[in-house]
PDB file of C-alpha atoms and ligand atoms in Angstrom:
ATOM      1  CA  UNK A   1      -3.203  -3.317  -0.665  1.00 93.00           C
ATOM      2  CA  UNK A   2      -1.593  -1.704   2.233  1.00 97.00           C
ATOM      3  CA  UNK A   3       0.316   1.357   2.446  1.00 98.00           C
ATOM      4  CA  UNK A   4       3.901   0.882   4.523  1.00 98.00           C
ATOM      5  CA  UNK A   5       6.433   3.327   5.054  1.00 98.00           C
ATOM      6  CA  UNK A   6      10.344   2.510   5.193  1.00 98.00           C
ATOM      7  CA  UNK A   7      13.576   4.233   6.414  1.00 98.00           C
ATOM      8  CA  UNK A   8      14.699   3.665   3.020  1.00 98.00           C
ATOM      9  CA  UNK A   9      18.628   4.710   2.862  1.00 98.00           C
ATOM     10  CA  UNK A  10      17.761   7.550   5.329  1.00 97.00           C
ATOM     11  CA  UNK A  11      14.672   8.713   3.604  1.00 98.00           C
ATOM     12  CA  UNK A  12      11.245   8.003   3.875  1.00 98.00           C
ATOM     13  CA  UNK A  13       9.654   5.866   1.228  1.00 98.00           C
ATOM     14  CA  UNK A  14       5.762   4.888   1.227  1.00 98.00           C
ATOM     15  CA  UNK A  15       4.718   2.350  -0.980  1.00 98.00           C
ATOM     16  CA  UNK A  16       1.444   0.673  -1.100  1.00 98.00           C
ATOM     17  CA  UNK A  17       2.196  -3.615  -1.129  1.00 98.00           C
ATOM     18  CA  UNK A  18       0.177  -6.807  -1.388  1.00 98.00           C
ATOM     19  CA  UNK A  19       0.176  -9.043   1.814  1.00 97.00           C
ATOM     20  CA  UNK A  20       2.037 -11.737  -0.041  1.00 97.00           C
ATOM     21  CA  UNK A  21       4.330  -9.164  -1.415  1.00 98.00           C
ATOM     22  CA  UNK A  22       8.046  -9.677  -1.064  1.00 98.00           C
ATOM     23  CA  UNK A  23      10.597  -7.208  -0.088  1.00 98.00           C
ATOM     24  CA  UNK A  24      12.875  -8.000  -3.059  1.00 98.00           C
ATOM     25  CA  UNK A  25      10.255  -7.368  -5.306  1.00 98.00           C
ATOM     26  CA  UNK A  26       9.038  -3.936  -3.948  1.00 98.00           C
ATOM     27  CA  UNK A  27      12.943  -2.436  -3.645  1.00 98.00           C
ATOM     28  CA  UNK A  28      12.981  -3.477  -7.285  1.00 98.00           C
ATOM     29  CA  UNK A  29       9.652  -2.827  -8.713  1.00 98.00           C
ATOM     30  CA  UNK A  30       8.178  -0.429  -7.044  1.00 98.00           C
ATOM     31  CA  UNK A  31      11.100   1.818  -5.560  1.00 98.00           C
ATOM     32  CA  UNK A  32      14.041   1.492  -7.654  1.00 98.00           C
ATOM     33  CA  UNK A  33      16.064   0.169  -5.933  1.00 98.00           C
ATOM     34  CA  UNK A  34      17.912  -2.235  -8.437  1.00 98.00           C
ATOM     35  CA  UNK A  35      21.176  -3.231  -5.926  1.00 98.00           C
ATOM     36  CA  UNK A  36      19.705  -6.389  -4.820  1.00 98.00           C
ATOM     37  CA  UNK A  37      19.786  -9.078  -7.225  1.00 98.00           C
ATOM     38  CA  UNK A  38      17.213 -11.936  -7.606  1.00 98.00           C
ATOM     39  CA  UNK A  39      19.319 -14.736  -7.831  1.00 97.00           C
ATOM     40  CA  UNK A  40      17.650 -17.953  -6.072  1.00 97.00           C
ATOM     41  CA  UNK A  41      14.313 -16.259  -4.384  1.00 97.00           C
ATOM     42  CA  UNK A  42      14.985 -19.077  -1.730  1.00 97.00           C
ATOM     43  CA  UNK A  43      17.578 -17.885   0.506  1.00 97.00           C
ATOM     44  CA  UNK A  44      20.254 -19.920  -0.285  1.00 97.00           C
ATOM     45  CA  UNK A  45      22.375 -17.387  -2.998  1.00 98.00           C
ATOM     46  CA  UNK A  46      22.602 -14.017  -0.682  1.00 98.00           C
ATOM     47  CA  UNK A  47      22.347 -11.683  -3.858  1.00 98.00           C
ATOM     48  CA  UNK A  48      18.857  -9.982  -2.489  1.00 98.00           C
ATOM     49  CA  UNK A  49      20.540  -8.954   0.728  1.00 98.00           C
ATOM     50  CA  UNK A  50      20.012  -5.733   2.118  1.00 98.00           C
ATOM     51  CA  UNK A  51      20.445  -4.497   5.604  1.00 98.00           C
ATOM     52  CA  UNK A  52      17.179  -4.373   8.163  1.00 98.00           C
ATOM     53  CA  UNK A  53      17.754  -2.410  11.361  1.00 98.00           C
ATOM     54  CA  UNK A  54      21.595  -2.780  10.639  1.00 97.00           C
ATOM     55  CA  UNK A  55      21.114  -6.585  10.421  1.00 97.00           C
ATOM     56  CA  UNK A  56      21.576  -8.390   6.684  1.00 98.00           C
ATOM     57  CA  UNK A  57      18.821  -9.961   5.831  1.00 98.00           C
ATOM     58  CA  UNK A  58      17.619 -12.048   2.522  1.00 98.00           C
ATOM     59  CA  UNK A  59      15.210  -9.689   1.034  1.00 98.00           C
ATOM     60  CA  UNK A  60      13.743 -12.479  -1.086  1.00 98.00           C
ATOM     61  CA  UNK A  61      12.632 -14.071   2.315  1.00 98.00           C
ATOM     62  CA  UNK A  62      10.856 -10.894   3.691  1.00 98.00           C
ATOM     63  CA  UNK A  63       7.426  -9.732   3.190  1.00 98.00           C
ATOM     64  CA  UNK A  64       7.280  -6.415   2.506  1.00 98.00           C
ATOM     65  CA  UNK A  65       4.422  -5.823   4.961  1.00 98.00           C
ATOM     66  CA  UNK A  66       7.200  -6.580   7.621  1.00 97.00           C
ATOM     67  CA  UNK A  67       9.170  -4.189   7.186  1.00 98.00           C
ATOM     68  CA  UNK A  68       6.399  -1.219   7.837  1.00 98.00           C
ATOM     69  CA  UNK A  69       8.257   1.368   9.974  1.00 98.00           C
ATOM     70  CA  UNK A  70      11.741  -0.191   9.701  1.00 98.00           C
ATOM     71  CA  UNK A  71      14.765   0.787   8.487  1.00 98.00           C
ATOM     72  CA  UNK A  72      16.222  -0.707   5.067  1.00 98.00           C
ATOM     73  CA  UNK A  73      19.735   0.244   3.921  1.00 98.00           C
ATOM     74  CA  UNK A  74      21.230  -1.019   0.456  1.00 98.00           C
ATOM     75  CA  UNK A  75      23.956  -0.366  -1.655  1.00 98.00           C
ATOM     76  CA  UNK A  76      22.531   2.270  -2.942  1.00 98.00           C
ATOM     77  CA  UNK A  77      22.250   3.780   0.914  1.00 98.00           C
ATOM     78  CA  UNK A  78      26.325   3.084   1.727  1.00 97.00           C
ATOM     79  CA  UNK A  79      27.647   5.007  -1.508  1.00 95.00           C
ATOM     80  CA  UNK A  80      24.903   7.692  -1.221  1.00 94.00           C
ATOM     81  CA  UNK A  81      28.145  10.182   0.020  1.00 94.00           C
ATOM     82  CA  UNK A  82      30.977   8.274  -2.529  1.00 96.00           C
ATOM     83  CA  UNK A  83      32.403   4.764  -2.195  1.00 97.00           C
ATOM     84  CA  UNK A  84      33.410   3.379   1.344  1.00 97.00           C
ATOM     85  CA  UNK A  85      36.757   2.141   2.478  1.00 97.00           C
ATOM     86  CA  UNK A  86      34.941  -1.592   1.462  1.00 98.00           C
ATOM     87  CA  UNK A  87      34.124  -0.650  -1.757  1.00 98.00           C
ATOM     88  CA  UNK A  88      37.186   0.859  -2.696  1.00 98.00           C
ATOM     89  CA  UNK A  89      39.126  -1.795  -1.421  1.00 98.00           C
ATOM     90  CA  UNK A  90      36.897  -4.527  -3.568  1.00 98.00           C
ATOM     91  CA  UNK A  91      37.712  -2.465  -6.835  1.00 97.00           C
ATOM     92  CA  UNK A  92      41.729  -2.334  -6.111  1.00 97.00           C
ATOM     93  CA  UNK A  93      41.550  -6.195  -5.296  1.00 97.00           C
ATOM     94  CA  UNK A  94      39.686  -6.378  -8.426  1.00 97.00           C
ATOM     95  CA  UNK A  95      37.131  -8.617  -6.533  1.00 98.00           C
ATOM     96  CA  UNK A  96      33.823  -9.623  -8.714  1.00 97.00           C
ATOM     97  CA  UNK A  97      33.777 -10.508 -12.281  1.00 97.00           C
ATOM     98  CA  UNK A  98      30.318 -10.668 -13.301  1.00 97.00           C
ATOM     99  CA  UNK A  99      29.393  -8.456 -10.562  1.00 97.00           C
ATOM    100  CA  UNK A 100      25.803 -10.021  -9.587  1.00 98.00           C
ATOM    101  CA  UNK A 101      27.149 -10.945  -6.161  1.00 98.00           C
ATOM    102  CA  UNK A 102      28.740  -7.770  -5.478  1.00 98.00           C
ATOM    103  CA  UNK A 103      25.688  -6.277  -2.981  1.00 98.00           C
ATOM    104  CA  UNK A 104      25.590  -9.158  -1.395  1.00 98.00           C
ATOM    105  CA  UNK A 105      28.964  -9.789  -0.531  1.00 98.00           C
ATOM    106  CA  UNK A 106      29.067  -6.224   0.452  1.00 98.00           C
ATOM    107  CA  UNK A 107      26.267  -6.295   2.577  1.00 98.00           C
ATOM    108  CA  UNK A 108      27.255  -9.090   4.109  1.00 98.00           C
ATOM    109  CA  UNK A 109      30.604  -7.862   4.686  1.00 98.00           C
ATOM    110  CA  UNK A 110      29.486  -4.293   5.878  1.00 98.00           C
ATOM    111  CA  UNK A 111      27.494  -6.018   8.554  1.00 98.00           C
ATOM    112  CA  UNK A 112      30.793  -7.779  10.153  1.00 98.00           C
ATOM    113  CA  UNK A 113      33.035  -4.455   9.807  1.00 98.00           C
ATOM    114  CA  UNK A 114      30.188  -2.601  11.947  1.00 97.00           C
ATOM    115  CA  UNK A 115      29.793  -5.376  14.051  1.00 97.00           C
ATOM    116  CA  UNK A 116      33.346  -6.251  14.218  1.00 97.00           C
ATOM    117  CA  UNK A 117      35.978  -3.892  12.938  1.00 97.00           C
ATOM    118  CA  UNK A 118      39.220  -6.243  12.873  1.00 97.00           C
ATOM    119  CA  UNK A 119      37.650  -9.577  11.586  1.00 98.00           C
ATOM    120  CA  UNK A 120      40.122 -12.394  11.607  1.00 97.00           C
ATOM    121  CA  UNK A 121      40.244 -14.264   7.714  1.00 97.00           C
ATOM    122  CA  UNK A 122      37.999 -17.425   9.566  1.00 97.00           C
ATOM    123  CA  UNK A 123      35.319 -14.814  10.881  1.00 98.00           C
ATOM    124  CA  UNK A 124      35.244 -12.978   7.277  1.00 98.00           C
ATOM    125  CA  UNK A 125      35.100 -16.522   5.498  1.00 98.00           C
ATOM    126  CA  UNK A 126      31.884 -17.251   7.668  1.00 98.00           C
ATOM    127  CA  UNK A 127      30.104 -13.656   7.562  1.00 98.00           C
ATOM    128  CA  UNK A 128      30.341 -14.152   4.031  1.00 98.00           C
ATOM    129  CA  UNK A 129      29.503 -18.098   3.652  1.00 97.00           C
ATOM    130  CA  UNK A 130      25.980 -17.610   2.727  1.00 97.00           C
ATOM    131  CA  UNK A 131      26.866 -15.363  -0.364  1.00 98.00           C
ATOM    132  CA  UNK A 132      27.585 -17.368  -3.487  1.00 98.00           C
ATOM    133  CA  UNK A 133      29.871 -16.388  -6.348  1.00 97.00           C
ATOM    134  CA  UNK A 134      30.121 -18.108  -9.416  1.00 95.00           C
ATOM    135  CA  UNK A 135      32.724 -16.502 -10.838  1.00 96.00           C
ATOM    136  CA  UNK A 136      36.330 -15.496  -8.039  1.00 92.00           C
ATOM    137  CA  UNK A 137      37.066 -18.678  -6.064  1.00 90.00           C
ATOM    138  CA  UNK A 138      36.382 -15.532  -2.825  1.00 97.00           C
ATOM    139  CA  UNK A 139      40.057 -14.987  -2.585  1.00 97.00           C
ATOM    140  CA  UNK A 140      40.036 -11.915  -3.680  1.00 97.00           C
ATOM    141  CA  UNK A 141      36.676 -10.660  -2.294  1.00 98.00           C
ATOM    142  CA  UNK A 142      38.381 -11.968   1.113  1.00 98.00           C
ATOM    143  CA  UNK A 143      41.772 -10.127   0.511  1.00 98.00           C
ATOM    144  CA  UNK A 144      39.725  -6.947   0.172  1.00 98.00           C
ATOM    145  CA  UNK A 145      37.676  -7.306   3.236  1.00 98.00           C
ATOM    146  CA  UNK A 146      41.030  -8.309   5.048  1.00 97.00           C
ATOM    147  CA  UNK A 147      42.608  -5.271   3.778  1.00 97.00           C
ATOM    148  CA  UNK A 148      40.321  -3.024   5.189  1.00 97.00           C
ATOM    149  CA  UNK A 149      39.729  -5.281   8.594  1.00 95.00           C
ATOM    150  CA  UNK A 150      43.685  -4.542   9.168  1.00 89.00           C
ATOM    151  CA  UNK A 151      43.329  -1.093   8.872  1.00 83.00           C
TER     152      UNK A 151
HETATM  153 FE1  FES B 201      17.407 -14.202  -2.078  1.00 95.39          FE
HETATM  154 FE2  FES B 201      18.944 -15.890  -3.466  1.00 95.39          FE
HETATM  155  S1  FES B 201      17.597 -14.338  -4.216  1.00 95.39           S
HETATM  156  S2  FES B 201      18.862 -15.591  -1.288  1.00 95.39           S
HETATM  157 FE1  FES B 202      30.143 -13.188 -10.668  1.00 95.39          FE
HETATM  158 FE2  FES B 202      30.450 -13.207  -8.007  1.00 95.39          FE
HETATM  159  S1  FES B 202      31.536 -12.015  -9.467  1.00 95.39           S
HETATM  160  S2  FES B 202      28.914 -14.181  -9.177  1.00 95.39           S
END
C-alpha cells in the first residue's frame, strides 16, 4: 500500500492504493466519487473519464499511483457551485436517455469548450468520438454542445 494525495475537485484527498490499483476504482471505491462509470475497463467506451491536469483522461486506464500529487476534476468537481452553461444546455436538449454516458460526454466536451470556446459541429463530433452512447444517435448531445459553442 501506498499513501497518494490528489487535487480532488479542489480539495485534497489522501487515500492509501495498491500498485496495480486503478484510478476508476479508487474515485469509486475508496473516495466516492460515483460520476465515472465503469463501462468497458479497456478504454474504448469513455464512461470512466475524468479530467487530469485539465486533460480528459480514461480513468479505467490510469493507475492510481500516477496520479500522486495531481489534479483530478469530475463531474462532481464542475457542478460543485450549480450546473454549468454545458450541463444546462444537455438537460434543455434533453440529451442522454439512460444517462451512463452522461460524465463522459461531458468531460469530454468540457475539455474542448476550455480548450476551444467556439467549436465548429466537425471539431465537437471528434472531441466527443471516443465516448459511446447506446441510447441518442449524439444528435442531441451535439446540438447541446453547439448551443453553448455559439454562445
Ligand atoms: Fe474506461 Fe470504458 S470504462 S473507457
Ligand atoms: Fe444511454 Fe448515452 S444516454 S448510453
Amino acid at each position: 500500500m501506498k499513501k497518494i494525495s490528489i487535487n480532488l475537485n479542489g480539495e485534497t484527498r489522501y487515500v492509501h492504493v495498491e500498485p496495480n490499483d486503478v484510478l476508476l476504482d479508487v474515485l469509486r471505491d475508496k473516495l466516492g466519487i460515483k460520476s465515472p462509470k465503469s463501462g468497458c475497463e479497456r478504454g474504448d467506451c469513455g464512461a470512466c473519464a475524468v479530467l487530469l491536469n485539465g486533460k480528459s483522461v480514461r480513468s479505467c486506464l490510469v493507475l492510481a499511483v500516477e496520479v500522486d500529487g495531481q489534479e483530478i476534476t469530475t463531474i462532481e468537481g464542475l457542478s460543485k457551485d450549480g450546473l454549468t452553461p454545458l450541463q444546462e444546455s444537455f438537460i434543455e436538449h434533453n440529451a442522454f436517455q439512460c444517462g451512463f454516458c452522461a460524465p463522459g460526454v461531458t468531460i469530454s466536451a468540457t475539455e474542448l469548450l476550455n480548450k476551444n470556446p467556439h467549436p465548429s459541429r466537425e471539431e465537437i463530433k471528434e472531441a466527443i468520438a471516443g465516448n459511446l452512447c447506446r441510447c441518442t444517435g449524439y444528435e442531441s448531445i451535439i446540438e447541446a454542445i453547439e448551443k453553448v459553442a455559439k454562445k
